[in-house]
Short mmCIF file of C-alpha atoms in Angstrom, two decimals:
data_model
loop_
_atom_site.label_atom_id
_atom_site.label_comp_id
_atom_site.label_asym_id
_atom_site.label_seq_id
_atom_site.Cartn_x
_atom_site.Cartn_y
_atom_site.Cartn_z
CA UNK A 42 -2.54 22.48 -2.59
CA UNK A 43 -1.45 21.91 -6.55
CA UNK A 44 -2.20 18.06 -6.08
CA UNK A 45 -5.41 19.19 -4.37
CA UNK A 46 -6.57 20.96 -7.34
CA UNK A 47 -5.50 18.67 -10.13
CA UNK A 48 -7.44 16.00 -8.34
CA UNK A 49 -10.80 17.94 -7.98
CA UNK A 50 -10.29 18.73 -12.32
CA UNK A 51 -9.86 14.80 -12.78
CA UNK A 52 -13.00 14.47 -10.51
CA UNK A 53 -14.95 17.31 -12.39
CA UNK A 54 -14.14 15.67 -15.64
CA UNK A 55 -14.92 11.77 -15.02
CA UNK A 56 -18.55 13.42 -13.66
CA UNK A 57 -18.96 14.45 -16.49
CA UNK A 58 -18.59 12.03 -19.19
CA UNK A 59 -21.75 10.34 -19.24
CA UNK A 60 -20.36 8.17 -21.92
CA UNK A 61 -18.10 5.73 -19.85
CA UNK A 62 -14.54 6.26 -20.21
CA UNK A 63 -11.89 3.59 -20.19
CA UNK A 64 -10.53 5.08 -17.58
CA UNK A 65 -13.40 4.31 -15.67
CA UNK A 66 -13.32 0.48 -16.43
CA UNK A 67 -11.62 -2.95 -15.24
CA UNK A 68 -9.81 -4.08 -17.83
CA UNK A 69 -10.30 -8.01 -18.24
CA UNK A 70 -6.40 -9.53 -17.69
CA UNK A 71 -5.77 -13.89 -18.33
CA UNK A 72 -4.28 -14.12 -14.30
CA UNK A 73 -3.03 -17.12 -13.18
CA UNK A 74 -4.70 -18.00 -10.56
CA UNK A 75 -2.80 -21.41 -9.61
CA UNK A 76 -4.48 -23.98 -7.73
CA UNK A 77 -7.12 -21.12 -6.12
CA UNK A 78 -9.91 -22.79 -7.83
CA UNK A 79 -13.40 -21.26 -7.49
CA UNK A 80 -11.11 -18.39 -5.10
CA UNK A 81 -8.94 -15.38 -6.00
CA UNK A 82 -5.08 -15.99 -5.93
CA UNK A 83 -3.68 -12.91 -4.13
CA UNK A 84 0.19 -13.32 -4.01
CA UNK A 85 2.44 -9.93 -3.61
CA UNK A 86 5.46 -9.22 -1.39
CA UNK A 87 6.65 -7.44 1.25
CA UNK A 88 9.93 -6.06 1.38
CA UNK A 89 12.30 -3.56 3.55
CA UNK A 90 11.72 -0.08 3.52
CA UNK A 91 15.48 1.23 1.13
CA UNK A 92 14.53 -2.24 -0.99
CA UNK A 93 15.64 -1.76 -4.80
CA UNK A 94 15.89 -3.50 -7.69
CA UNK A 95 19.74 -3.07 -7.49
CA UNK A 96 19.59 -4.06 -3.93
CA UNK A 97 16.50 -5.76 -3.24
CA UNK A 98 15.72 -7.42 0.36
CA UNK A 99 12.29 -9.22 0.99
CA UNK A 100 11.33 -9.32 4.59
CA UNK A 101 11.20 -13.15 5.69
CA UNK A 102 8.41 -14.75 7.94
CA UNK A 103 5.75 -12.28 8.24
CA UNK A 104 2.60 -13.39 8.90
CA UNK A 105 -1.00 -12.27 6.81
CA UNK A 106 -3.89 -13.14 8.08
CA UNK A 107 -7.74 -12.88 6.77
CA UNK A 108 -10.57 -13.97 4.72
CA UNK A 109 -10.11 -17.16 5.90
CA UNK A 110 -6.49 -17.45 4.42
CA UNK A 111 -3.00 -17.32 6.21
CA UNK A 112 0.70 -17.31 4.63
CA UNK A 113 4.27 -16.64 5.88
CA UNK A 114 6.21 -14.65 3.44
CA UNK A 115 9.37 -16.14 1.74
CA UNK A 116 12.87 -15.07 2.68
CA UNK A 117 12.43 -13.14 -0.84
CA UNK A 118 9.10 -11.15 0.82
CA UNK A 119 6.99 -13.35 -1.25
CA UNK A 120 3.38 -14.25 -0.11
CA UNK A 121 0.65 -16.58 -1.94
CA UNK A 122 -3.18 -17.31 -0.85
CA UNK A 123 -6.43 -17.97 -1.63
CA UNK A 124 -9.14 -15.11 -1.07
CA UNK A 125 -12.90 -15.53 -1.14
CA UNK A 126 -14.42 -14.15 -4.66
CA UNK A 127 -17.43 -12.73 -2.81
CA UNK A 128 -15.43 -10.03 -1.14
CA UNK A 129 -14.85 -7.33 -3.21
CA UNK A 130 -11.85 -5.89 -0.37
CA UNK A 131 -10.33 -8.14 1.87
CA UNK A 132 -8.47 -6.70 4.73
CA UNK A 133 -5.53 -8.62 6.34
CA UNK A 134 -3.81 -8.67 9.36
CA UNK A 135 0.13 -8.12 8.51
CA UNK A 136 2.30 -9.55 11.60
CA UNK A 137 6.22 -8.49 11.21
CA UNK A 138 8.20 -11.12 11.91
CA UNK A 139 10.29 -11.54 15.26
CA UNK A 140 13.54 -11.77 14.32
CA UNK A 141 15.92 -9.30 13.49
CA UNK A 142 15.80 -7.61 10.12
CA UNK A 143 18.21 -9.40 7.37
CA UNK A 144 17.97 -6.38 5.45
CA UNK A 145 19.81 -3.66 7.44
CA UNK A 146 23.53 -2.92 8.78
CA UNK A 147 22.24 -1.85 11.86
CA UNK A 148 20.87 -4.90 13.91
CA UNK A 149 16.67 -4.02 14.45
CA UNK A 150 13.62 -5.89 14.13
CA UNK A 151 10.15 -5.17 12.37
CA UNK A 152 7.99 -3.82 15.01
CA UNK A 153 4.84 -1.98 13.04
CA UNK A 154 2.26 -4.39 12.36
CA UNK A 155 -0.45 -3.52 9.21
CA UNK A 156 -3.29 -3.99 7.37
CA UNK A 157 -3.14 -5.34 3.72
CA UNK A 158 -6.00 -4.05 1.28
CA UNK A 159 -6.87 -6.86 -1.43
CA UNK A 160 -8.82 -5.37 -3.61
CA UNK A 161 -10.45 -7.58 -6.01
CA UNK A 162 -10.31 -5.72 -9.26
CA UNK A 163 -7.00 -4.42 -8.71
CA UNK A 164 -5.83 -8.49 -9.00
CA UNK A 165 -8.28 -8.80 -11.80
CA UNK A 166 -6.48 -5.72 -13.63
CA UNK A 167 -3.30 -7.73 -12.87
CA UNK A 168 -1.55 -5.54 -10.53
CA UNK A 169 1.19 -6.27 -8.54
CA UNK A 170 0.93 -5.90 -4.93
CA UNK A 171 4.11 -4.68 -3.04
CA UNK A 172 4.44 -3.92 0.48
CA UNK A 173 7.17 -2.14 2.74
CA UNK A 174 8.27 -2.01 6.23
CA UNK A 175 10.55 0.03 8.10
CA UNK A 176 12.44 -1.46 11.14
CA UNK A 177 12.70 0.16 14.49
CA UNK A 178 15.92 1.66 14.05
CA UNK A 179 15.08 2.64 10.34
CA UNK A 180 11.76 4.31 11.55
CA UNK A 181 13.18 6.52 14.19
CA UNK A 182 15.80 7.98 11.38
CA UNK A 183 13.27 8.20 8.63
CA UNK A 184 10.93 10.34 10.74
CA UNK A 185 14.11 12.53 11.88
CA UNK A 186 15.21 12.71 8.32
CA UNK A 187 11.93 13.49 7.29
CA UNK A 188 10.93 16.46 10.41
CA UNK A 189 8.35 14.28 12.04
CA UNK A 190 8.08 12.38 15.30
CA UNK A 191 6.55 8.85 14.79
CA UNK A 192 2.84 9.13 16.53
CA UNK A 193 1.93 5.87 17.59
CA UNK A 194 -1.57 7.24 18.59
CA UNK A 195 -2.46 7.74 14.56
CA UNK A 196 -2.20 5.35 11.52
CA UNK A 197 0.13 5.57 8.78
CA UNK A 198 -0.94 4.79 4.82
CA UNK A 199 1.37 3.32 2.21
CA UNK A 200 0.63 3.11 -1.08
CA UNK A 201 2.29 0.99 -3.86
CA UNK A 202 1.35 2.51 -7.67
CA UNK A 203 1.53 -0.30 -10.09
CA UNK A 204 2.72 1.41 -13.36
CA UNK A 205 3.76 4.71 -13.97
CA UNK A 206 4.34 7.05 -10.55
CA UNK A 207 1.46 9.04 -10.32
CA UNK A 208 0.55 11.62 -7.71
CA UNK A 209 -1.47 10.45 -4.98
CA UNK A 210 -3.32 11.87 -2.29
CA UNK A 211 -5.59 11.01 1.10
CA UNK A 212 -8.16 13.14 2.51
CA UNK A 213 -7.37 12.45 6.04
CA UNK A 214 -4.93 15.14 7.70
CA UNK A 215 -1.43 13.23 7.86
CA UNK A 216 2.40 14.45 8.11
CA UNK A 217 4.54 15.10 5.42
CA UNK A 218 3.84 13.15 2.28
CA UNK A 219 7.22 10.82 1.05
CA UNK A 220 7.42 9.63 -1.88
CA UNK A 221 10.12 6.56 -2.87
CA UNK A 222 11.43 6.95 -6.44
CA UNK A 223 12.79 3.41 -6.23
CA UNK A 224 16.12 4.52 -5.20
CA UNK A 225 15.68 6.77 -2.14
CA UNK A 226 13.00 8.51 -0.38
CA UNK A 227 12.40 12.14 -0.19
CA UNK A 228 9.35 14.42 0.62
CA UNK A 229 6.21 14.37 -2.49
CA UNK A 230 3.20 12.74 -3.36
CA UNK A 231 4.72 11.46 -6.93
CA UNK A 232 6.50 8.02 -6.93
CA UNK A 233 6.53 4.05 -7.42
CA UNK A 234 5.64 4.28 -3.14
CA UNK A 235 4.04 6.91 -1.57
CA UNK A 236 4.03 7.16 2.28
CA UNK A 237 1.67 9.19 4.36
CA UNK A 238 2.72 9.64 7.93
CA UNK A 239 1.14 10.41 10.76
CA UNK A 240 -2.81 9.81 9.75
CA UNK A 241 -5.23 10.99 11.74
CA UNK A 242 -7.89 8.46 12.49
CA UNK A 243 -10.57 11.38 13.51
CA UNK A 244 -13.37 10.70 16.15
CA UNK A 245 -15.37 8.42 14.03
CA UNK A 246 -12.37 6.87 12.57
CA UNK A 247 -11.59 3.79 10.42
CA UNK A 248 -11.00 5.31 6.96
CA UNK A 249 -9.73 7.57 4.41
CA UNK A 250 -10.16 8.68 0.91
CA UNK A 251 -7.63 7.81 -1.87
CA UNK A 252 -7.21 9.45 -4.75
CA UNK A 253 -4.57 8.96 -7.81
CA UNK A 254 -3.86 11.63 -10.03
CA UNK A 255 -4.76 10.63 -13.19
CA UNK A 256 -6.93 7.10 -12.56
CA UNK A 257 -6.18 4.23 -11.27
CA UNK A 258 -7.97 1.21 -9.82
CA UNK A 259 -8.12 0.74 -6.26
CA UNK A 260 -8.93 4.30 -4.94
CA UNK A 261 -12.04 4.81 -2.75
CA UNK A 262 -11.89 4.40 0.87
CA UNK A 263 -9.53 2.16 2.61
CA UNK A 264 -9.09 1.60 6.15
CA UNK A 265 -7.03 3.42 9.12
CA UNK A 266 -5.89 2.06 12.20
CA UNK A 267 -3.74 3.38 15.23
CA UNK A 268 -0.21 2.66 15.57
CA UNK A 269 -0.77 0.45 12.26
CA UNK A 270 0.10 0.76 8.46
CA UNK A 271 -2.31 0.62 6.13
CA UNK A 272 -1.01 -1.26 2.80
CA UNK A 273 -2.55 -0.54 -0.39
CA UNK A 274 -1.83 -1.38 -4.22
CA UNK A 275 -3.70 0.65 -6.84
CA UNK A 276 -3.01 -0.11 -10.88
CA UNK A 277 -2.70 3.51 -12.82
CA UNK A 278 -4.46 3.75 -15.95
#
């Protein structure tokens, strides 16, 4: 209820500076966009769900898929295409990979397919898009650990802050919110990843709001699929 309330003051406010804040704006950033051309370069990576910087473990051979572009991810997790310039969001189609899961003691594999948000001025702004999967095994345990049964039936929403953790919210209902500091998960809506379980896709389905306390690029509506994660990066202000 707190985050609920310190979102609709940010939303108060930024209607009602009629001046344009810089908040409000795309900052211009020099990317590289390598041998992309006329395109966008969208390159990011996906990694394993207890990933750290101490202990960090990309997820090899995934598959993304859309906007007329397709790459396998790296054994570190890394991904790099090329992305049509007229789309302002590009979905794609995230495909785990079938083997098992280099990542983890216990021997699983990555089951939960996903949808990756590109969002045009988020790569403009230069932000970093990071991904994370759980595997089978790690799922079931992070749902006990967490109170909450896995619901295959409704969509799931994870979203990577780029820059300081800031609190972050959907309007769909969902489970409990987790939040990964970058060395463990634990139940919040403030951190580097924030996880929300358990979406509920509604009858008309398809979406959600997103909100970041505190601006960010990338918020809006992004899209919500059954028994599917939804990826998204957003750059804080």
């Amino acid at each position: 209820m707190q985050l609920r309330l310190v979102l609709a003051v940010v939303v108060v406010a930024a209607c009602g500076d009629d001046g344009g804040s810089a908040i409000d704006a795309t900052p211009t950033v020099d990317i590289d966009n390598g041998s992309c051309g006329d395109q966008l370069r969208f390159t990011g990576e996906l990694v394993d769900w207890d990933s750290t910087d101490a202990m960090f473990c990309g997820i090899n051979d995934a598959d993304l898929q859309g906007g007329g572009a397709m790459d396998s991810t790296s054994p570190n997790g890394r991904f790099d295409l090329c992305l049509p310039r007229s789309m302002q969001v590009t979905q794609l189609d995230v495909t785990p990979p079938a083997g098992m899961s280099a990542c983890t003691m216990q021997s699983s594999t990555y089951a939960l397919p996903g949808i990756a948000v590109a969002n045009q001025a988020v790569i403009l702004a230069g932000g970093f898009w990071s991904g994370r999967l759980f595997t089978s095994a790690r799922q079931q345990s992070f749902f006990q650990s967490a109170g909450l049964v896995f619901d295959q039936a409704k969509a799931h929403v994870l979203v990577h802050v780029d820059g300081p953790p800031r609190g972050v919210a959907i309007t769909a209902t969902h489970g409990t919110t987790q939040a990964f500091s970058g060395t463990a998960w634990a139940a919040g809506e403030i951190g580097r990843d924030v996880f929300f379980p358990n979406v509920d896709v509604g009858v008309g389905g398809g979406s959600t709001t997103l909100n970041v306390v505190g601006g960010a690029i990338g918020t809006g509506s992004i899209p919500l699929s059954p028994g599917k994660i939804t990826y998204v990066t957003v750059r804080a202000q």
